[in-house]
Amino acid sequence: MEQSGQDICLFSRRRMELTGIEEVESFTDEQITVESSLGMIAIEGKNLKIESFRTECGSLIVNGEFDSLYYYGKQENGEKRGIFSKLFR
């Protein structure tokens, strides 16, 4: 489902709700990397757990202790690239 935007709600640095999520690229208990309709997002913290990911509506709920959130640009040519290709350009 094509989303026109992407929203993030953070509740007490313990719960994060995101919309416009197209794919979960990778996840550990310290980092979750997702592709949103507006580009890549890396979420970092401790004890991160994906509570739910609803692909049909593009919503993601993550629980844990959040330290940082990084945005990366969306690929102009529509090509999907993994996290390692972004690191080693």
PDB file of N, CA and C in Angstrom:
ATOM      1  N   MET A   1       0.850  -1.178   0.000  1.00  0.00           N
ATOM      2  CA  MET A   1       0.000   0.000   0.000  1.00  0.00           C
ATOM      3  C   MET A   1       0.894   1.238   0.000  1.00  0.00           C
ATOM      4  N   GLU A   2       0.680   2.133  -0.919  1.00  0.00           N
ATOM      5  CA  GLU A   2       1.483   3.349  -1.021  1.00  0.00           C
ATOM      6  C   GLU A   2       0.982   4.389  -0.022  1.00  0.00           C
ATOM      7  N   GLN A   3       1.862   4.842   0.829  1.00  0.00           N
ATOM      8  CA  GLN A   3       1.542   5.862   1.813  1.00  0.00           C
ATOM      9  C   GLN A   3       2.008   7.211   1.292  1.00  0.00           C
ATOM     10  N   SER A   4       1.273   8.260   1.593  1.00  0.00           N
ATOM     11  CA  SER A   4       1.690   9.583   1.137  1.00  0.00           C
ATOM     12  C   SER A   4       2.602  10.273   2.141  1.00  0.00           C
ATOM     13  N   GLY A   5       2.650   9.805   3.367  1.00  0.00           N
ATOM     14  CA  GLY A   5       3.470  10.440   4.389  1.00  0.00           C
ATOM     15  C   GLY A   5       3.978   9.435   5.393  1.00  0.00           C
ATOM     16  N   GLN A   6       4.568   9.974   6.427  1.00  0.00           N
ATOM     17  CA  GLN A   6       5.145   9.130   7.461  1.00  0.00           C
ATOM     18  C   GLN A   6       5.109   9.907   8.755  1.00  0.00           C
ATOM     19  N   ASP A   7       4.571   9.290   9.818  1.00  0.00           N
ATOM     20  CA  ASP A   7       4.462   9.937  11.123  1.00  0.00           C
ATOM     21  C   ASP A   7       5.132   9.083  12.195  1.00  0.00           C
ATOM     22  N   ILE A   8       5.639   9.768  13.228  1.00  0.00           N
ATOM     23  CA  ILE A   8       6.238   9.102  14.375  1.00  0.00           C
ATOM     24  C   ILE A   8       5.673   9.722  15.640  1.00  0.00           C
ATOM     25  N   CYS A   9       5.193   8.871  16.553  1.00  0.00           N
ATOM     26  CA  CYS A   9       4.749   9.315  17.881  1.00  0.00           C
ATOM     27  C   CYS A   9       5.591   8.582  18.916  1.00  0.00           C
ATOM     28  N   LEU A  10       6.179   9.345  19.831  1.00  0.00           N
ATOM     29  CA  LEU A  10       7.018   8.782  20.879  1.00  0.00           C
ATOM     30  C   LEU A  10       6.355   9.068  22.224  1.00  0.00           C
ATOM     31  N   PHE A  11       6.188   8.016  23.020  1.00  0.00           N
ATOM     32  CA  PHE A  11       5.517   8.132  24.306  1.00  0.00           C
ATOM     33  C   PHE A  11       6.500   7.793  25.419  1.00  0.00           C
ATOM     34  N   SER A  12       6.910   8.800  26.185  1.00  0.00           N
ATOM     35  CA  SER A  12       7.787   8.648  27.357  1.00  0.00           C
ATOM     36  C   SER A  12       9.088   7.917  27.048  1.00  0.00           C
ATOM     37  N   ARG A  13       9.579   8.040  25.838  1.00  0.00           N
ATOM     38  CA  ARG A  13      10.816   7.367  25.386  1.00  0.00           C
ATOM     39  C   ARG A  13      10.787   5.868  25.600  1.00  0.00           C
ATOM     40  N   ARG A  14       9.587   5.278  25.711  1.00  0.00           N
ATOM     41  CA  ARG A  14       9.453   3.836  25.939  1.00  0.00           C
ATOM     42  C   ARG A  14       8.602   3.142  24.872  1.00  0.00           C
ATOM     43  N   ARG A  15       7.820   3.895  24.128  1.00  0.00           N
ATOM     44  CA  ARG A  15       6.932   3.330  23.103  1.00  0.00           C
ATOM     45  C   ARG A  15       6.929   4.261  21.903  1.00  0.00           C
ATOM     46  N   MET A  16       7.100   3.689  20.700  1.00  0.00           N
ATOM     47  CA  MET A  16       7.117   4.478  19.481  1.00  0.00           C
ATOM     48  C   MET A  16       6.140   3.862  18.489  1.00  0.00           C
ATOM     49  N   GLU A  17       5.300   4.713  17.910  1.00  0.00           N
ATOM     50  CA  GLU A  17       4.369   4.280  16.880  1.00  0.00           C
ATOM     51  C   GLU A  17       4.715   5.017  15.594  1.00  0.00           C
ATOM     52  N   LEU A  18       4.893   4.270  14.518  1.00  0.00           N
ATOM     53  CA  LEU A  18       5.277   4.839  13.234  1.00  0.00           C
ATOM     54  C   LEU A  18       4.246   4.447  12.181  1.00  0.00           C
ATOM     55  N   THR A  19       3.976   5.337  11.239  1.00  0.00           N
ATOM     56  CA  THR A  19       3.135   5.028  10.091  1.00  0.00           C
ATOM     57  C   THR A  19       3.930   5.308   8.825  1.00  0.00           C
ATOM     58  N   GLY A  20       3.446   4.782   7.722  1.00  0.00           N
ATOM     59  CA  GLY A  20       4.140   4.957   6.455  1.00  0.00           C
ATOM     60  C   GLY A  20       5.312   4.014   6.295  1.00  0.00           C
ATOM     61  N   ILE A  21       5.345   2.934   7.085  1.00  0.00           N
ATOM     62  CA  ILE A  21       6.452   1.977   7.035  1.00  0.00           C
ATOM     63  C   ILE A  21       6.167   0.939   5.950  1.00  0.00           C
ATOM     64  N   GLU A  22       7.127   0.766   5.052  1.00  0.00           N
ATOM     65  CA  GLU A  22       6.970  -0.177   3.951  1.00  0.00           C
ATOM     66  C   GLU A  22       7.627  -1.524   4.231  1.00  0.00           C
ATOM     67  N   GLU A  23       8.747  -1.504   4.969  1.00  0.00           N
ATOM     68  CA  GLU A  23       9.490  -2.746   5.194  1.00  0.00           C
ATOM     69  C   GLU A  23      10.407  -2.594   6.405  1.00  0.00           C
ATOM     70  N   VAL A  24      10.546  -3.673   7.168  1.00  0.00           N
ATOM     71  CA  VAL A  24      11.540  -3.731   8.235  1.00  0.00           C
ATOM     72  C   VAL A  24      12.786  -4.357   7.620  1.00  0.00           C
ATOM     73  N   GLU A  25      13.852  -3.575   7.508  1.00  0.00           N
ATOM     74  CA  GLU A  25      15.094  -4.046   6.882  1.00  0.00           C
ATOM     75  C   GLU A  25      15.874  -4.965   7.810  1.00  0.00           C
ATOM     76  N   SER A  26      16.041  -4.555   9.078  1.00  0.00           N
ATOM     77  CA  SER A  26      16.773  -5.363  10.052  1.00  0.00           C
ATOM     78  C   SER A  26      16.359  -4.950  11.457  1.00  0.00           C
ATOM     79  N   PHE A  27      16.577  -5.870  12.400  1.00  0.00           N
ATOM     80  CA  PHE A  27      16.270  -5.527  13.794  1.00  0.00           C
ATOM     81  C   PHE A  27      17.089  -6.373  14.749  1.00  0.00           C
ATOM     82  N   THR A  28      17.540  -5.714  15.804  1.00  0.00           N
ATOM     83  CA  THR A  28      18.174  -6.366  16.943  1.00  0.00           C
ATOM     84  C   THR A  28      17.585  -5.701  18.177  1.00  0.00           C
ATOM     85  N   ASP A  29      18.046  -6.093  19.349  1.00  0.00           N
ATOM     86  CA  ASP A  29      17.541  -5.438  20.556  1.00  0.00           C
ATOM     87  C   ASP A  29      18.167  -4.056  20.766  1.00  0.00           C
ATOM     88  N   GLU A  30      19.127  -3.656  19.877  1.00  0.00           N
ATOM     89  CA  GLU A  30      19.753  -2.342  19.987  1.00  0.00           C
ATOM     90  C   GLU A  30      19.512  -1.435  18.780  1.00  0.00           C
ATOM     91  N   GLN A  31      19.058  -1.994  17.642  1.00  0.00           N
ATOM     92  CA  GLN A  31      18.807  -1.158  16.468  1.00  0.00           C
ATOM     93  C   GLN A  31      17.747  -1.799  15.574  1.00  0.00           C
ATOM     94  N   ILE A  32      16.842  -0.961  15.090  1.00  0.00           N
ATOM     95  CA  ILE A  32      15.835  -1.374  14.115  1.00  0.00           C
ATOM     96  C   ILE A  32      15.957  -0.433  12.926  1.00  0.00           C
ATOM     97  N   THR A  33      16.066  -0.998  11.730  1.00  0.00           N
ATOM     98  CA  THR A  33      16.162  -0.206  10.512  1.00  0.00           C
ATOM     99  C   THR A  33      14.952  -0.519   9.648  1.00  0.00           C
ATOM    100  N   VAL A  34      14.226   0.534   9.257  1.00  0.00           N
ATOM    101  CA  VAL A  34      13.018   0.360   8.459  1.00  0.00           C
ATOM    102  C   VAL A  34      13.053   1.280   7.243  1.00  0.00           C
ATOM    103  N   GLU A  35      12.277   0.896   6.229  1.00  0.00           N
ATOM    104  CA  GLU A  35      12.097   1.759   5.070  1.00  0.00           C
ATOM    105  C   GLU A  35      10.700   2.353   5.159  1.00  0.00           C
ATOM    106  N   SER A  36      10.632   3.684   5.130  1.00  0.00           N
ATOM    107  CA  SER A  36       9.338   4.361   5.166  1.00  0.00           C
ATOM    108  C   SER A  36       9.054   4.946   3.790  1.00  0.00           C
ATOM    109  N   SER A  37       7.893   5.505   3.635  1.00  0.00           N
ATOM    110  CA  SER A  37       7.523   6.116   2.361  1.00  0.00           C
ATOM    111  C   SER A  37       8.371   7.343   2.051  1.00  0.00           C
ATOM    112  N   LEU A  38       9.065   7.886   3.057  1.00  0.00           N
ATOM    113  CA  LEU A  38       9.907   9.065   2.852  1.00  0.00           C
ATOM    114  C   LEU A  38      11.397   8.772   2.998  1.00  0.00           C
ATOM    115  N   GLY A  39      11.782   7.521   3.155  1.00  0.00           N
ATOM    116  CA  GLY A  39      13.195   7.165   3.265  1.00  0.00           C
ATOM    117  C   GLY A  39      13.453   6.185   4.391  1.00  0.00           C
ATOM    118  N   MET A  40      14.723   5.886   4.592  1.00  0.00           N
ATOM    119  CA  MET A  40      15.143   4.932   5.616  1.00  0.00           C
ATOM    120  C   MET A  40      15.186   5.593   6.989  1.00  0.00           C
ATOM    121  N   ILE A  41      14.878   4.790   8.026  1.00  0.00           N
ATOM    122  CA  ILE A  41      14.923   5.253   9.415  1.00  0.00           C
ATOM    123  C   ILE A  41      15.667   4.203  10.231  1.00  0.00           C
ATOM    124  N   ALA A  42      16.613   4.640  11.056  1.00  0.00           N
ATOM    125  CA  ALA A  42      17.302   3.761  11.998  1.00  0.00           C
ATOM    126  C   ALA A  42      16.931   4.208  13.410  1.00  0.00           C
ATOM    127  N   ILE A  43      16.433   3.278  14.199  1.00  0.00           N
ATOM    128  CA  ILE A  43      16.043   3.530  15.587  1.00  0.00           C
ATOM    129  C   ILE A  43      17.056   2.811  16.460  1.00  0.00           C
ATOM    130  N   GLU A  44      17.664   3.530  17.403  1.00  0.00           N
ATOM    131  CA  GLU A  44      18.659   2.912  18.278  1.00  0.00           C
ATOM    132  C   GLU A  44      18.239   3.059  19.731  1.00  0.00           C
ATOM    133  N   GLY A  45      18.610   2.072  20.539  1.00  0.00           N
ATOM    134  CA  GLY A  45      18.290   2.096  21.956  1.00  0.00           C
ATOM    135  C   GLY A  45      18.663   0.796  22.623  1.00  0.00           C
ATOM    136  N   LYS A  46      17.932   0.464  23.667  1.00  0.00           N
ATOM    137  CA  LYS A  46      18.179  -0.756  24.438  1.00  0.00           C
ATOM    138  C   LYS A  46      16.873  -1.530  24.584  1.00  0.00           C
ATOM    139  N   ASN A  47      16.985  -2.849  24.573  1.00  0.00           N
ATOM    140  CA  ASN A  47      15.827  -3.736  24.755  1.00  0.00           C
ATOM    141  C   ASN A  47      14.687  -3.423  23.785  1.00  0.00           C
ATOM    142  N   LEU A  48      15.029  -3.127  22.540  1.00  0.00           N
ATOM    143  CA  LEU A  48      14.016  -2.804  21.535  1.00  0.00           C
ATOM    144  C   LEU A  48      13.279  -4.073  21.104  1.00  0.00           C
ATOM    145  N   LYS A  49      11.963  -3.965  21.056  1.00  0.00           N
ATOM    146  CA  LYS A  49      11.130  -5.085  20.644  1.00  0.00           C
ATOM    147  C   LYS A  49      10.023  -4.560  19.738  1.00  0.00           C
ATOM    148  N   ILE A  50       9.810  -5.253  18.641  1.00  0.00           N
ATOM    149  CA  ILE A  50       8.703  -4.900  17.749  1.00  0.00           C
ATOM    150  C   ILE A  50       7.436  -5.530  18.313  1.00  0.00           C
ATOM    151  N   GLU A  51       6.498  -4.675  18.733  1.00  0.00           N
ATOM    152  CA  GLU A  51       5.234  -5.164  19.271  1.00  0.00           C
ATOM    153  C   GLU A  51       4.317  -5.611  18.140  1.00  0.00           C
ATOM    154  N   SER A  52       4.237  -4.795  17.088  1.00  0.00           N
ATOM    155  CA  SER A  52       3.428  -5.177  15.935  1.00  0.00           C
ATOM    156  C   SER A  52       3.906  -4.443  14.687  1.00  0.00           C
ATOM    157  N   PHE A  53       3.729  -5.102  13.548  1.00  0.00           N
ATOM    158  CA  PHE A  53       4.007  -4.511  12.244  1.00  0.00           C
ATOM    159  C   PHE A  53       2.882  -4.947  11.319  1.00  0.00           C
ATOM    160  N   ARG A  54       2.058  -4.003  10.937  1.00  0.00           N
ATOM    161  CA  ARG A  54       0.912  -4.275  10.079  1.00  0.00           C
ATOM    162  C   ARG A  54       1.235  -3.783   8.675  1.00  0.00           C
ATOM    163  N   THR A  55       1.600  -4.710   7.811  1.00  0.00           N
ATOM    164  CA  THR A  55       2.027  -4.356   6.455  1.00  0.00           C
ATOM    165  C   THR A  55       0.897  -3.757   5.631  1.00  0.00           C
ATOM    166  N   GLU A  56      -0.330  -4.181   5.877  1.00  0.00           N
ATOM    167  CA  GLU A  56      -1.454  -3.689   5.077  1.00  0.00           C
ATOM    168  C   GLU A  56      -1.718  -2.196   5.282  1.00  0.00           C
ATOM    169  N   CYS A  57      -1.384  -1.665   6.450  1.00  0.00           N
ATOM    170  CA  CYS A  57      -1.580  -0.226   6.686  1.00  0.00           C
ATOM    171  C   CYS A  57      -0.270   0.505   6.964  1.00  0.00           C
ATOM    172  N   GLY A  58       0.850  -0.220   7.011  1.00  0.00           N
ATOM    173  CA  GLY A  58       2.155   0.404   7.178  1.00  0.00           C
ATOM    174  C   GLY A  58       2.432   0.929   8.570  1.00  0.00           C
ATOM    175  N   SER A  59       1.818   0.321   9.600  1.00  0.00           N
ATOM    176  CA  SER A  59       2.048   0.797  10.965  1.00  0.00           C
ATOM    177  C   SER A  59       3.005  -0.141  11.711  1.00  0.00           C
ATOM    178  N   LEU A  60       3.856   0.461  12.530  1.00  0.00           N
ATOM    179  CA  LEU A  60       4.844  -0.268  13.313  1.00  0.00           C
ATOM    180  C   LEU A  60       4.812   0.271  14.735  1.00  0.00           C
ATOM    181  N   ILE A  61       4.797  -0.628  15.715  1.00  0.00           N
ATOM    182  CA  ILE A  61       4.861  -0.244  17.124  1.00  0.00           C
ATOM    183  C   ILE A  61       6.084  -0.913  17.729  1.00  0.00           C
ATOM    184  N   VAL A  62       6.949  -0.103  18.360  1.00  0.00           N
ATOM    185  CA  VAL A  62       8.188  -0.589  18.960  1.00  0.00           C
ATOM    186  C   VAL A  62       8.212  -0.170  20.427  1.00  0.00           C
ATOM    187  N   ASN A  63       8.626  -1.084  21.286  1.00  0.00           N
ATOM    188  CA  ASN A  63       8.804  -0.800  22.711  1.00  0.00           C
ATOM    189  C   ASN A  63      10.277  -0.946  23.070  1.00  0.00           C
ATOM    190  N   GLY A  64      10.722  -0.211  24.072  1.00  0.00           N
ATOM    191  CA  GLY A  64      12.097  -0.279  24.540  1.00  0.00           C
ATOM    192  C   GLY A  64      12.534   1.061  25.087  1.00  0.00           C
ATOM    193  N   GLU A  65      13.835   1.226  25.231  1.00  0.00           N
ATOM    194  CA  GLU A  65      14.409   2.486  25.702  1.00  0.00           C
ATOM    195  C   GLU A  65      15.127   3.140  24.519  1.00  0.00           C
ATOM    196  N   PHE A  66      14.559   4.226  23.988  1.00  0.00           N
ATOM    197  CA  PHE A  66      15.060   4.844  22.766  1.00  0.00           C
ATOM    198  C   PHE A  66      16.156   5.865  23.061  1.00  0.00           C
ATOM    199  N   ASP A  67      17.242   5.773  22.285  1.00  0.00           N
ATOM    200  CA  ASP A  67      18.353   6.712  22.412  1.00  0.00           C
ATOM    201  C   ASP A  67      18.448   7.662  21.231  1.00  0.00           C
ATOM    202  N   SER A  68      18.188   7.161  20.020  1.00  0.00           N
ATOM    203  CA  SER A  68      18.338   8.019  18.841  1.00  0.00           C
ATOM    204  C   SER A  68      17.490   7.515  17.682  1.00  0.00           C
ATOM    205  N   LEU A  69      17.267   8.437  16.749  1.00  0.00           N
ATOM    206  CA  LEU A  69      16.486   8.166  15.553  1.00  0.00           C
ATOM    207  C   LEU A  69      17.176   8.886  14.403  1.00  0.00           C
ATOM    208  N   TYR A  70      17.510   8.142  13.345  1.00  0.00           N
ATOM    209  CA  TYR A  70      18.212   8.715  12.197  1.00  0.00           C
ATOM    210  C   TYR A  70      17.371   8.546  10.940  1.00  0.00           C
ATOM    211  N   TYR A  71      17.356   9.575  10.106  1.00  0.00           N
ATOM    212  CA  TYR A  71      16.706   9.513   8.802  1.00  0.00           C
ATOM    213  C   TYR A  71      17.751   9.432   7.709  1.00  0.00           C
ATOM    214  N   TYR A  72      17.474   8.612   6.708  1.00  0.00           N
ATOM    215  CA  TYR A  72      18.300   8.519   5.512  1.00  0.00           C
ATOM    216  C   TYR A  72      17.398   8.761   4.316  1.00  0.00           C
ATOM    217  N   GLY A  73      17.914   9.358   3.263  1.00  0.00           N
ATOM    218  CA  GLY A  73      17.102   9.693   2.101  1.00  0.00           C
ATOM    219  C   GLY A  73      16.573   8.486   1.356  1.00  0.00           C
ATOM    220  N   LYS A  74      15.461   8.682   0.656  1.00  0.00           N
ATOM    221  CA  LYS A  74      14.859   7.647  -0.168  1.00  0.00           C
ATOM    222  C   LYS A  74      15.595   7.574  -1.497  1.00  0.00           C
ATOM    223  N   GLN A  75      15.721   6.378  -2.039  1.00  0.00           N
ATOM    224  CA  GLN A  75      16.404   6.182  -3.308  1.00  0.00           C
ATOM    225  C   GLN A  75      15.582   6.795  -4.436  1.00  0.00           C
ATOM    226  N   GLU A  76      16.191   7.643  -5.237  1.00  0.00           N
ATOM    227  CA  GLU A  76      15.500   8.313  -6.334  1.00  0.00           C
ATOM    228  C   GLU A  76      15.126   7.365  -7.465  1.00  0.00           C
ATOM    229  N   ASN A  77      15.951   6.367  -7.735  1.00  0.00           N
ATOM    230  CA  ASN A  77      15.698   5.455  -8.840  1.00  0.00           C
ATOM    231  C   ASN A  77      14.801   4.279  -8.451  1.00  0.00           C
ATOM    232  N   GLY A  78      14.287   4.267  -7.216  1.00  0.00           N
ATOM    233  CA  GLY A  78      13.406   3.204  -6.761  1.00  0.00           C
ATOM    234  C   GLY A  78      14.131   1.944  -6.342  1.00  0.00           C
ATOM    235  N   GLU A  79      15.455   1.931  -6.451  1.00  0.00           N
ATOM    236  CA  GLU A  79      16.256   0.764  -6.090  1.00  0.00           C
ATOM    237  C   GLU A  79      16.348   0.644  -4.579  1.00  0.00           C
ATOM    238  N   LYS A  80      16.057  -0.549  -4.069  1.00  0.00           N
ATOM    239  CA  LYS A  80      16.195  -0.793  -2.638  1.00  0.00           C
ATOM    240  C   LYS A  80      17.624  -1.219  -2.366  1.00  0.00           C
ATOM    241  N   ARG A  81      18.203  -0.641  -1.331  1.00  0.00           N
ATOM    242  CA  ARG A  81      19.571  -0.984  -0.959  1.00  0.00           C
ATOM    243  C   ARG A  81      19.602  -1.341   0.513  1.00  0.00           C
ATOM    244  N   GLY A  82      20.411  -2.313   0.853  1.00  0.00           N
ATOM    245  CA  GLY A  82      20.534  -2.755   2.235  1.00  0.00           C
ATOM    246  C   GLY A  82      21.376  -1.783   3.049  1.00  0.00           C
ATOM    247  N   ILE A  83      21.417  -1.993   4.332  1.00  0.00           N
ATOM    248  CA  ILE A  83      22.129  -1.102   5.247  1.00  0.00           C
ATOM    249  C   ILE A  83      23.621  -1.092   4.967  1.00  0.00           C
ATOM    250  N   PHE A  84      24.214  -2.218   4.522  1.00  0.00           N
ATOM    251  CA  PHE A  84      25.645  -2.256   4.268  1.00  0.00           C
ATOM    252  C   PHE A  84      26.021  -1.440   3.035  1.00  0.00           C
ATOM    253  N   SER A  85      25.172  -1.412   2.020  1.00  0.00           N
ATOM    254  CA  SER A  85      25.484  -0.614   0.843  1.00  0.00           C
ATOM    255  C   SER A  85      25.443   0.880   1.165  1.00  0.00           C
ATOM    256  N   LYS A  86      24.657   1.276   2.154  1.00  0.00           N
ATOM    257  CA  LYS A  86      24.607   2.672   2.579  1.00  0.00           C
ATOM    258  C   LYS A  86      25.869   3.047   3.344  1.00  0.00           C
ATOM    259  N   LEU A  87      26.396   2.106   4.121  1.00  0.00           N
ATOM    260  CA  LEU A  87      27.586   2.370   4.910  1.00  0.00           C
ATOM    261  C   LEU A  87      28.852   2.440   4.045  1.00  0.00           C
ATOM    262  N   PHE A  88      28.902   1.631   2.990  1.00  0.00           N
ATOM    263  CA  PHE A  88      30.092   1.536   2.163  1.00  0.00           C
ATOM    264  C   PHE A  88      29.831   2.094   0.773  1.00  0.00           C
ATOM    265  N   ARG A  89      29.581   3.380   0.675  1.00  0.00           N
ATOM    266  CA  ARG A  89      29.305   4.018  -0.621  1.00  0.00           C
ATOM    267  C   ARG A  89      30.570   4.287  -1.358  1.00  0.00           C
TER     268      ARG A  89
END
